[in-house]
Coordinates of C-alpha atoms and ligand atoms in Angstrom, one line a residue:
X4 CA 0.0 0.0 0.0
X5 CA 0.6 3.6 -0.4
X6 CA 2.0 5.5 3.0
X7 CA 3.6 9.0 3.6
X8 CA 6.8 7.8 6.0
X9 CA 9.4 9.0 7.4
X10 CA 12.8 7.8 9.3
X11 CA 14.5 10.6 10.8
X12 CA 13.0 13.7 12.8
X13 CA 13.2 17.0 11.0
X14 CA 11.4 18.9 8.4
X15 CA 8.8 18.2 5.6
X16 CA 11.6 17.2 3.6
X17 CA 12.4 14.1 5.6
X18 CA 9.2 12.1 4.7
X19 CA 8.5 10.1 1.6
X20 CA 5.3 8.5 -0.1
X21 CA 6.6 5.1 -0.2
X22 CA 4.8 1.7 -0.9
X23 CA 5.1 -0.9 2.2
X24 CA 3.4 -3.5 3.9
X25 CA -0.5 -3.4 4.2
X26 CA -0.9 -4.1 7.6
X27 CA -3.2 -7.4 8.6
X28 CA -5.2 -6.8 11.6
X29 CA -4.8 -8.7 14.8
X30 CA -7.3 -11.0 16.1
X31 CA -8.6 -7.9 18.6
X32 CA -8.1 -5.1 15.8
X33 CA -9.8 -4.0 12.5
X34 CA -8.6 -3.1 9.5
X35 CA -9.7 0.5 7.5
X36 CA -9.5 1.4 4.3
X37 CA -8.5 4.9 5.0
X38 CA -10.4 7.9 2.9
X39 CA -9.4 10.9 4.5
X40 CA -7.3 11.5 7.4
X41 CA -6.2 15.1 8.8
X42 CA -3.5 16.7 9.9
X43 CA -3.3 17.9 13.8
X44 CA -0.3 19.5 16.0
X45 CA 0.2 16.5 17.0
X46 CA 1.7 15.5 14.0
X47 CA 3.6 18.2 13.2
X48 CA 5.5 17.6 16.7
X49 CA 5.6 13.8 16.0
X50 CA 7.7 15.2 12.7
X51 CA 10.5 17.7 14.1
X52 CA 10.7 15.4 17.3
X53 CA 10.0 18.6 19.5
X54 CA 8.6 18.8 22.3
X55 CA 10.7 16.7 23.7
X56 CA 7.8 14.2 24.7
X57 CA 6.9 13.3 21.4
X58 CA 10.5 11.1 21.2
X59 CA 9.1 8.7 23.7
X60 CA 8.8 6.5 20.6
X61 CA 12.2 6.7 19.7
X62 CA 15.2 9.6 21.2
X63 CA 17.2 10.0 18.6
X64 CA 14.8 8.7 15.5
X65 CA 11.1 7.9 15.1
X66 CA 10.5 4.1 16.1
X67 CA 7.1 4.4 13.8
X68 CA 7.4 5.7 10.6
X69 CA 4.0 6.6 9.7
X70 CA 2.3 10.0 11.0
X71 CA -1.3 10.7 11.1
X72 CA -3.9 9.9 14.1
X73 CA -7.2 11.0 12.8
X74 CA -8.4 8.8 10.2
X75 CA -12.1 8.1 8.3
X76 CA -12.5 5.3 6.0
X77 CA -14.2 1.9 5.4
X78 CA -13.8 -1.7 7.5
X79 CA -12.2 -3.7 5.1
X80 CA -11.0 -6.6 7.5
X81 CA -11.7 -7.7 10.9
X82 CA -10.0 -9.9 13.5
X83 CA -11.9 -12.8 14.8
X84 CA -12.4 -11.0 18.4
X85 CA -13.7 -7.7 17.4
X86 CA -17.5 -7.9 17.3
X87 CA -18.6 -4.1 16.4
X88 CA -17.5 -3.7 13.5
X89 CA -18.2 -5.4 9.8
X90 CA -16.9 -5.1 6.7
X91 CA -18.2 -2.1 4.7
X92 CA -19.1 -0.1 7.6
X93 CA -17.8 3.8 7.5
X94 CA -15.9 4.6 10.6
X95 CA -13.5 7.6 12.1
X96 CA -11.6 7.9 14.8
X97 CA -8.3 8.9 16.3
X98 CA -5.3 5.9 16.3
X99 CA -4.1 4.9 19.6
X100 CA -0.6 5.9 19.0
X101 CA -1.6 9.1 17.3
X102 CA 0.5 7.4 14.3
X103 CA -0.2 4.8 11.3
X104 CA -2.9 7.7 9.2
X105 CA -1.6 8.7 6.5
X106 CA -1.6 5.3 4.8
X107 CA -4.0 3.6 2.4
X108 CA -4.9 1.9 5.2
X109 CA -4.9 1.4 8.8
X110 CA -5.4 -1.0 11.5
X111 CA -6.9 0.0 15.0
X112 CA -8.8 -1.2 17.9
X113 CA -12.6 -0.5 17.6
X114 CA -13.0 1.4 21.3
X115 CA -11.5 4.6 20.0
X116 CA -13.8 4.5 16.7
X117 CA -17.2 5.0 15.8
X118 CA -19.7 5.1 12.8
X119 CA -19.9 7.9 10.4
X120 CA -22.7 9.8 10.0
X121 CA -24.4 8.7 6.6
X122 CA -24.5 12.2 5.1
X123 CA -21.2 13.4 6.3
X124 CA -18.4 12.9 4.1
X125 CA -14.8 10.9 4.9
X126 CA -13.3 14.6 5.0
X127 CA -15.6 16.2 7.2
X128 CA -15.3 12.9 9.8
X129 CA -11.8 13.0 9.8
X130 CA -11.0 16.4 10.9
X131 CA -13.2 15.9 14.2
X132 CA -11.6 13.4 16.4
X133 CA -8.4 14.8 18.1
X134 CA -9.5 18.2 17.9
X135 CA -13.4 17.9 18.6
X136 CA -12.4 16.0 21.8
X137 CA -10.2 18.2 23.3
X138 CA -12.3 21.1 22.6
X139 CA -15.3 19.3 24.3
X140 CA -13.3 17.8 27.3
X141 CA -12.1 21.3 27.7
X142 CA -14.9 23.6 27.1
X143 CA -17.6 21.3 28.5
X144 CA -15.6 19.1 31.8
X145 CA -12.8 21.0 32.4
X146 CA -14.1 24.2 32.1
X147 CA -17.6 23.4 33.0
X148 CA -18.2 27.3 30.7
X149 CA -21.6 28.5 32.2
X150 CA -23.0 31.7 30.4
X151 CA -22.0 35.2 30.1
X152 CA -17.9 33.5 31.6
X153 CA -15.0 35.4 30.5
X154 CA -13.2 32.6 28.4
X155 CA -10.0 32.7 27.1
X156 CA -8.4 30.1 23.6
X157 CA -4.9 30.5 23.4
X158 CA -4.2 28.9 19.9
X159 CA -7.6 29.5 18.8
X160 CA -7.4 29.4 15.5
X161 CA -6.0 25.8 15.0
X162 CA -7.6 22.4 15.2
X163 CA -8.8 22.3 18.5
X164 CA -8.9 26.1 19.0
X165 CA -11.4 26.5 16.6
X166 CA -13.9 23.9 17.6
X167 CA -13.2 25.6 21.4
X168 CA -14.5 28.8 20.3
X169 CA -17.5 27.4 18.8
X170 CA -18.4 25.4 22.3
X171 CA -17.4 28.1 24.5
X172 CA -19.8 30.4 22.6
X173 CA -22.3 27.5 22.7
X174 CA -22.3 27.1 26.7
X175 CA -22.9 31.5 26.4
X176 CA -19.6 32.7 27.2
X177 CA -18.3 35.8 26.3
X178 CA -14.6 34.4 24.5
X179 CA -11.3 36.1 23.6
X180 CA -9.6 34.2 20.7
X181 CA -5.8 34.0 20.5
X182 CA -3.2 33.5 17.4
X183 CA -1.6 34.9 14.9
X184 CA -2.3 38.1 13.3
X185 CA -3.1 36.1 10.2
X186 CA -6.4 34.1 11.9
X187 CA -7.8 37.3 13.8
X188 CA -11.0 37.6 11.1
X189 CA -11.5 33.5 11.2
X190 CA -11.9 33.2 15.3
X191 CA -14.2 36.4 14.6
X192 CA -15.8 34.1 11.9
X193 CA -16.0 30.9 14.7
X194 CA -18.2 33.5 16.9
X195 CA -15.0 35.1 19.2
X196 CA -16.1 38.3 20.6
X197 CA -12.5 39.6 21.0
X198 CA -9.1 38.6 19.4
X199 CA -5.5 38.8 20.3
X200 CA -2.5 39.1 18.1
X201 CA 0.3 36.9 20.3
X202 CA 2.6 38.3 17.9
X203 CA 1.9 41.8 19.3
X204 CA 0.4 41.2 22.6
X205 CA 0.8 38.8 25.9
X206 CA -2.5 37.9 26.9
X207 CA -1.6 37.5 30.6
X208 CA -0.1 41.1 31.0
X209 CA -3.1 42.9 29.6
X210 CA -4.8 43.2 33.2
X211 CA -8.2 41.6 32.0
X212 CA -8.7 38.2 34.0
X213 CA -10.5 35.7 33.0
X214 CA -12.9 32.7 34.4
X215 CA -11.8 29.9 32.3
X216 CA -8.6 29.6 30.2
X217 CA -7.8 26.9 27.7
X218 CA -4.2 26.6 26.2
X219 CA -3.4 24.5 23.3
X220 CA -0.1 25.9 23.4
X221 CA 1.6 27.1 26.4
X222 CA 5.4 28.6 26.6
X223 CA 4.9 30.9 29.5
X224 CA 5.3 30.3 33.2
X225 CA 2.6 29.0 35.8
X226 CA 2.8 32.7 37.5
X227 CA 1.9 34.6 34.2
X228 CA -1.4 32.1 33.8
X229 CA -1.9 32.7 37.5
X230 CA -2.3 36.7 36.5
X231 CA -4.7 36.2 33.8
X232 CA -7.2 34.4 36.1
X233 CA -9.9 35.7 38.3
X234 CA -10.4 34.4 42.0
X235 CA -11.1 30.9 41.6
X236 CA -10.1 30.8 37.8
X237 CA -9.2 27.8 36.0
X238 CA -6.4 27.4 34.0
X239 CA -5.7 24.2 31.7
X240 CA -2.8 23.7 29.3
X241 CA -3.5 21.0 26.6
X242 CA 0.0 21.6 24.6
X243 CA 3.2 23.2 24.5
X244 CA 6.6 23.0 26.1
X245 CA 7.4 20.5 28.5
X246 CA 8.8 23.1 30.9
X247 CA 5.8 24.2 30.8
X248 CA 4.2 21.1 31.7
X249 CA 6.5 20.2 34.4
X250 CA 6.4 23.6 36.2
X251 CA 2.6 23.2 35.8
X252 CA 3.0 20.1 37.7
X253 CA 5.1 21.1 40.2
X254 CA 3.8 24.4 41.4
X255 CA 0.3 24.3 39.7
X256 CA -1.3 22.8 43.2
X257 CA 0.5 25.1 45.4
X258 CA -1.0 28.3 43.6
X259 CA -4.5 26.4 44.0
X260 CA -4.1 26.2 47.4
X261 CA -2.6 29.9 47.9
X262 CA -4.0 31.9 45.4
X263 CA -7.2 29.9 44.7
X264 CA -6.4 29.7 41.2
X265 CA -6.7 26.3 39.5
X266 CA -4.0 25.5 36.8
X267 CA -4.0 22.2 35.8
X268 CA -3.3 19.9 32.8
X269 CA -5.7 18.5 30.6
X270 CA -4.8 14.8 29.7
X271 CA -7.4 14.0 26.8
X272 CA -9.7 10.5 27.8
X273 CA -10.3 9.6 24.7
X274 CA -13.6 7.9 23.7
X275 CA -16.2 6.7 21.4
X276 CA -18.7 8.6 23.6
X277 CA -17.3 11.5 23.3
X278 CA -16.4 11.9 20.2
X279 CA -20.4 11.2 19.2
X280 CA -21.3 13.8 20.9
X281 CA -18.8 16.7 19.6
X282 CA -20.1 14.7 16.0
X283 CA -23.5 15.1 16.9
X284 CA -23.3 18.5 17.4
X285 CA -21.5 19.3 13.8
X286 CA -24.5 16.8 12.3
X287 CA -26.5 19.5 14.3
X288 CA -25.3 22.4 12.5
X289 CA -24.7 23.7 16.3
X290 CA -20.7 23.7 15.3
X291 CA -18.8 23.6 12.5
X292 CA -15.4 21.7 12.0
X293 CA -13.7 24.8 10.1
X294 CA -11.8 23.0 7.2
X295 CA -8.9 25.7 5.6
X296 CA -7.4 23.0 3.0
X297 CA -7.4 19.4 1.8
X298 CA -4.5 17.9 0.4
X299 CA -3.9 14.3 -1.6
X300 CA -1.6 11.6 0.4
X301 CA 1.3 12.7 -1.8
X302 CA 1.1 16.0 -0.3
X303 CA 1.0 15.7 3.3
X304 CA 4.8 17.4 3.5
X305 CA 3.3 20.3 2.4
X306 CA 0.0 20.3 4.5
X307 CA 2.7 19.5 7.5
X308 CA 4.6 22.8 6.3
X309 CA 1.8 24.9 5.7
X310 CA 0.7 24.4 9.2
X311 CA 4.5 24.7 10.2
X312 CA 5.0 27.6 8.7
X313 CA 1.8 29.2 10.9
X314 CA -0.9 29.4 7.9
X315 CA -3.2 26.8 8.9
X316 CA -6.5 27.9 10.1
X317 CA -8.9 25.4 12.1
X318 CA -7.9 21.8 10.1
X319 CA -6.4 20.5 7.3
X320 CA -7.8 17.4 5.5
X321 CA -5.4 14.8 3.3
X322 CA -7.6 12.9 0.8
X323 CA -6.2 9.9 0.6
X324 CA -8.8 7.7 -1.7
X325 CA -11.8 8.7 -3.6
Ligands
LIG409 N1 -3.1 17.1 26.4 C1 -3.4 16.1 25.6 O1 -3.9 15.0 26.1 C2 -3.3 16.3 24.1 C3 -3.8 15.3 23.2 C4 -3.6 15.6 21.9 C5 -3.0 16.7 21.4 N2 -2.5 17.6 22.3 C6 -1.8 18.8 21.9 O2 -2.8 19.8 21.6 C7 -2.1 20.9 21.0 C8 -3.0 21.7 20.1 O3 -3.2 20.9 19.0 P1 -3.9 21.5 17.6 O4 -4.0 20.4 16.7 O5 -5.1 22.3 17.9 O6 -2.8 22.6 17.1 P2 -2.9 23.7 16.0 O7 -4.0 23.3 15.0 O8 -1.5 23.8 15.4 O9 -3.3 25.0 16.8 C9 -2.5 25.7 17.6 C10 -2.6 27.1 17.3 O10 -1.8 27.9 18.2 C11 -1.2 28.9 17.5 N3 0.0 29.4 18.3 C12 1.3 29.0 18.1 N4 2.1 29.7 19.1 C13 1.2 30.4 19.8 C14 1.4 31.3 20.9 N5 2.6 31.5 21.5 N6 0.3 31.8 21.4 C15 -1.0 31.6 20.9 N7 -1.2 30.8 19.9 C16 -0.1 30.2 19.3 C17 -0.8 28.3 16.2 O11 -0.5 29.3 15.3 P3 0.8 29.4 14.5 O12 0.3 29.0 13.1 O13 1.2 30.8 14.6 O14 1.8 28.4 15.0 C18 -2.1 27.5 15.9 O15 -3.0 28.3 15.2 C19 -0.8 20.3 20.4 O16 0.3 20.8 21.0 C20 -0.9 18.8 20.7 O17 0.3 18.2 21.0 C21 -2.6 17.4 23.7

């Protein structure tokens, strides 16, 4: 089969569309014919090897060399165990090891999968799973948004960012988008009430605190989220530096208990249920997964750089059969 891979950890340049093994499913997995898959940070991260925790597969080069997590297609083999699936039927999902996508086809373990929607297309499903869940486990557990809450996206005009906006505006907050000056006018288009430039401004030194923040991509320290939070704010980061993470660790429950300030991580569950319900609510026409782009397998090195190179607004799709 057909597969975008890649050995070493560097730019777009590394990978190449190769042909290698189709993969046969195990007794417990099934086996996808993949239609679309998209492209999420996630990958890009998997791809340059930074941060640093994206080399637990491999320090010094990728130990799977296959990107791509979020994946649509048809059953086209199952393992003697699995049960819910059958052939034909039209799944999407996210892969367990966020890797294995961008490949004619895929094998996976059902849990993490569900149906597709009969009138949504293989594009459409594929750019909800990663980022529809965090979003939802965000906006909706996490942040528990109630109406007329000052809420705060950093990064939202990527994947998940821009399904965050929608939710947040959904539960009736009142939400400040932030990205690049390039995406300003799309988080206006997701329903953002405000926007920041980080280019130009540092959302935690403007004075303006807010209820709920949600950070898809965190470089700053704990004591600068801290600032940008009302009493009994909460603070979670989803991505970013590790530093980040760790300091977040270490300090985050001390400035809950002396500050009563609540900065946290957000480790995604991932789930069928879940990701039904973010999907329901596209179906709905309540959100909308905001697709910028869609690219053919041959050209996910320059979807990857696109979105490297800070263009990439909400998701980008690879079409990988008709
Ligand atoms: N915690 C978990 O369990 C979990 C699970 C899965 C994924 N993740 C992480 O989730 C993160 C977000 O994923 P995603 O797919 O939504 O990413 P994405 O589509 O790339 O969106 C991130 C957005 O943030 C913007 N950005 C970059 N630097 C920024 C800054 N300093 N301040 C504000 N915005 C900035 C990016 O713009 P530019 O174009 O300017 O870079 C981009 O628009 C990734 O880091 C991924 O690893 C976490």
């Amino acid at each position: 089969m057909k597969a975008m891979t890649y050995t070493q950890y560097g730019p777009p340049d590394v990978m190449t569309l190769q042909e290698v093994a189709t993969p046969i499913p195990t007794d417990d997995e099934i086996r996808i014919k993949v239609h679309a898959a998209s492209v999420n940070r996630s990958d890009w991260e998997g791809l340059i090897g930074w941060p640093w925790y994206t080399r637990r597969g491999g320090l010094t080069k990728p130990s799977r060399h296959i990107l791509g997590s979020d994946i649509a297609g048809r059953v086209d083999m199952v393992g003697k165990n699995n049960t819910e699936f059958q052939v034909g039927d039209e799944v999407f999902g996210e892969m367990a090891n966020y890797r294995d996508g961008f490949a004619a086809h895929a094998v996976a373990r059902g849990k993490l999968l569900a149906l597709k929607p009969a009138g949504m297309t293989f594009e459409v499903a594929s750019a909800i799973p990663q980022a529809g869940v965090i979003a939802l486990q965000g906006i909706r557990d996490k942040g528990q948004v109630q109406p007329s809450q000052q809420v705060l996206i950093n990064g939202g005009g990527g994947g998940a960012g821009s399904f965050a906006i929608q939710l947040a505006k959904l539960y009736g907050a009142e939400v400040t988008g932030v990205d690049n000056g390039e995406k300003l006018d799309f988080m206006r288009s997701l329903g953002a009430d405000h926007v920041i430039d980080y280019t130009r401004e540092d959302f935690t030194k403007k004075g303006k605190p807010y209820d709920f923040v949600l950070d898809l991509i965190a470089y700053r320290s704990v004591f600068a989220y801290a600032r940008a939070l009302k009493p009994n704010g909460k603070y979670y980061i989803v991505g970013g530096a590790l530093s980040t993470f760790l300091q977040i660790l270490a300090l985050g429950p001390l400035i809950s208990k002396t500050r009563s300030k609540h900065i946290r991580i957000l480790a995604v569950r991932r789930n069928r249920k879940d990701l039904e319900h973010i999907t329901e609510l596209c179906q709905s026409g309540k959100i909308r997964p905001a697709i910028d782009r869609c690219y053919p397998l041959s050209e996910v090195p320059a979807a990857l750089r696109y979105l490297g190179d800070g263009h990439a607004k909400g998701k980008l799709v690879i079409t990988v059969a008709k």
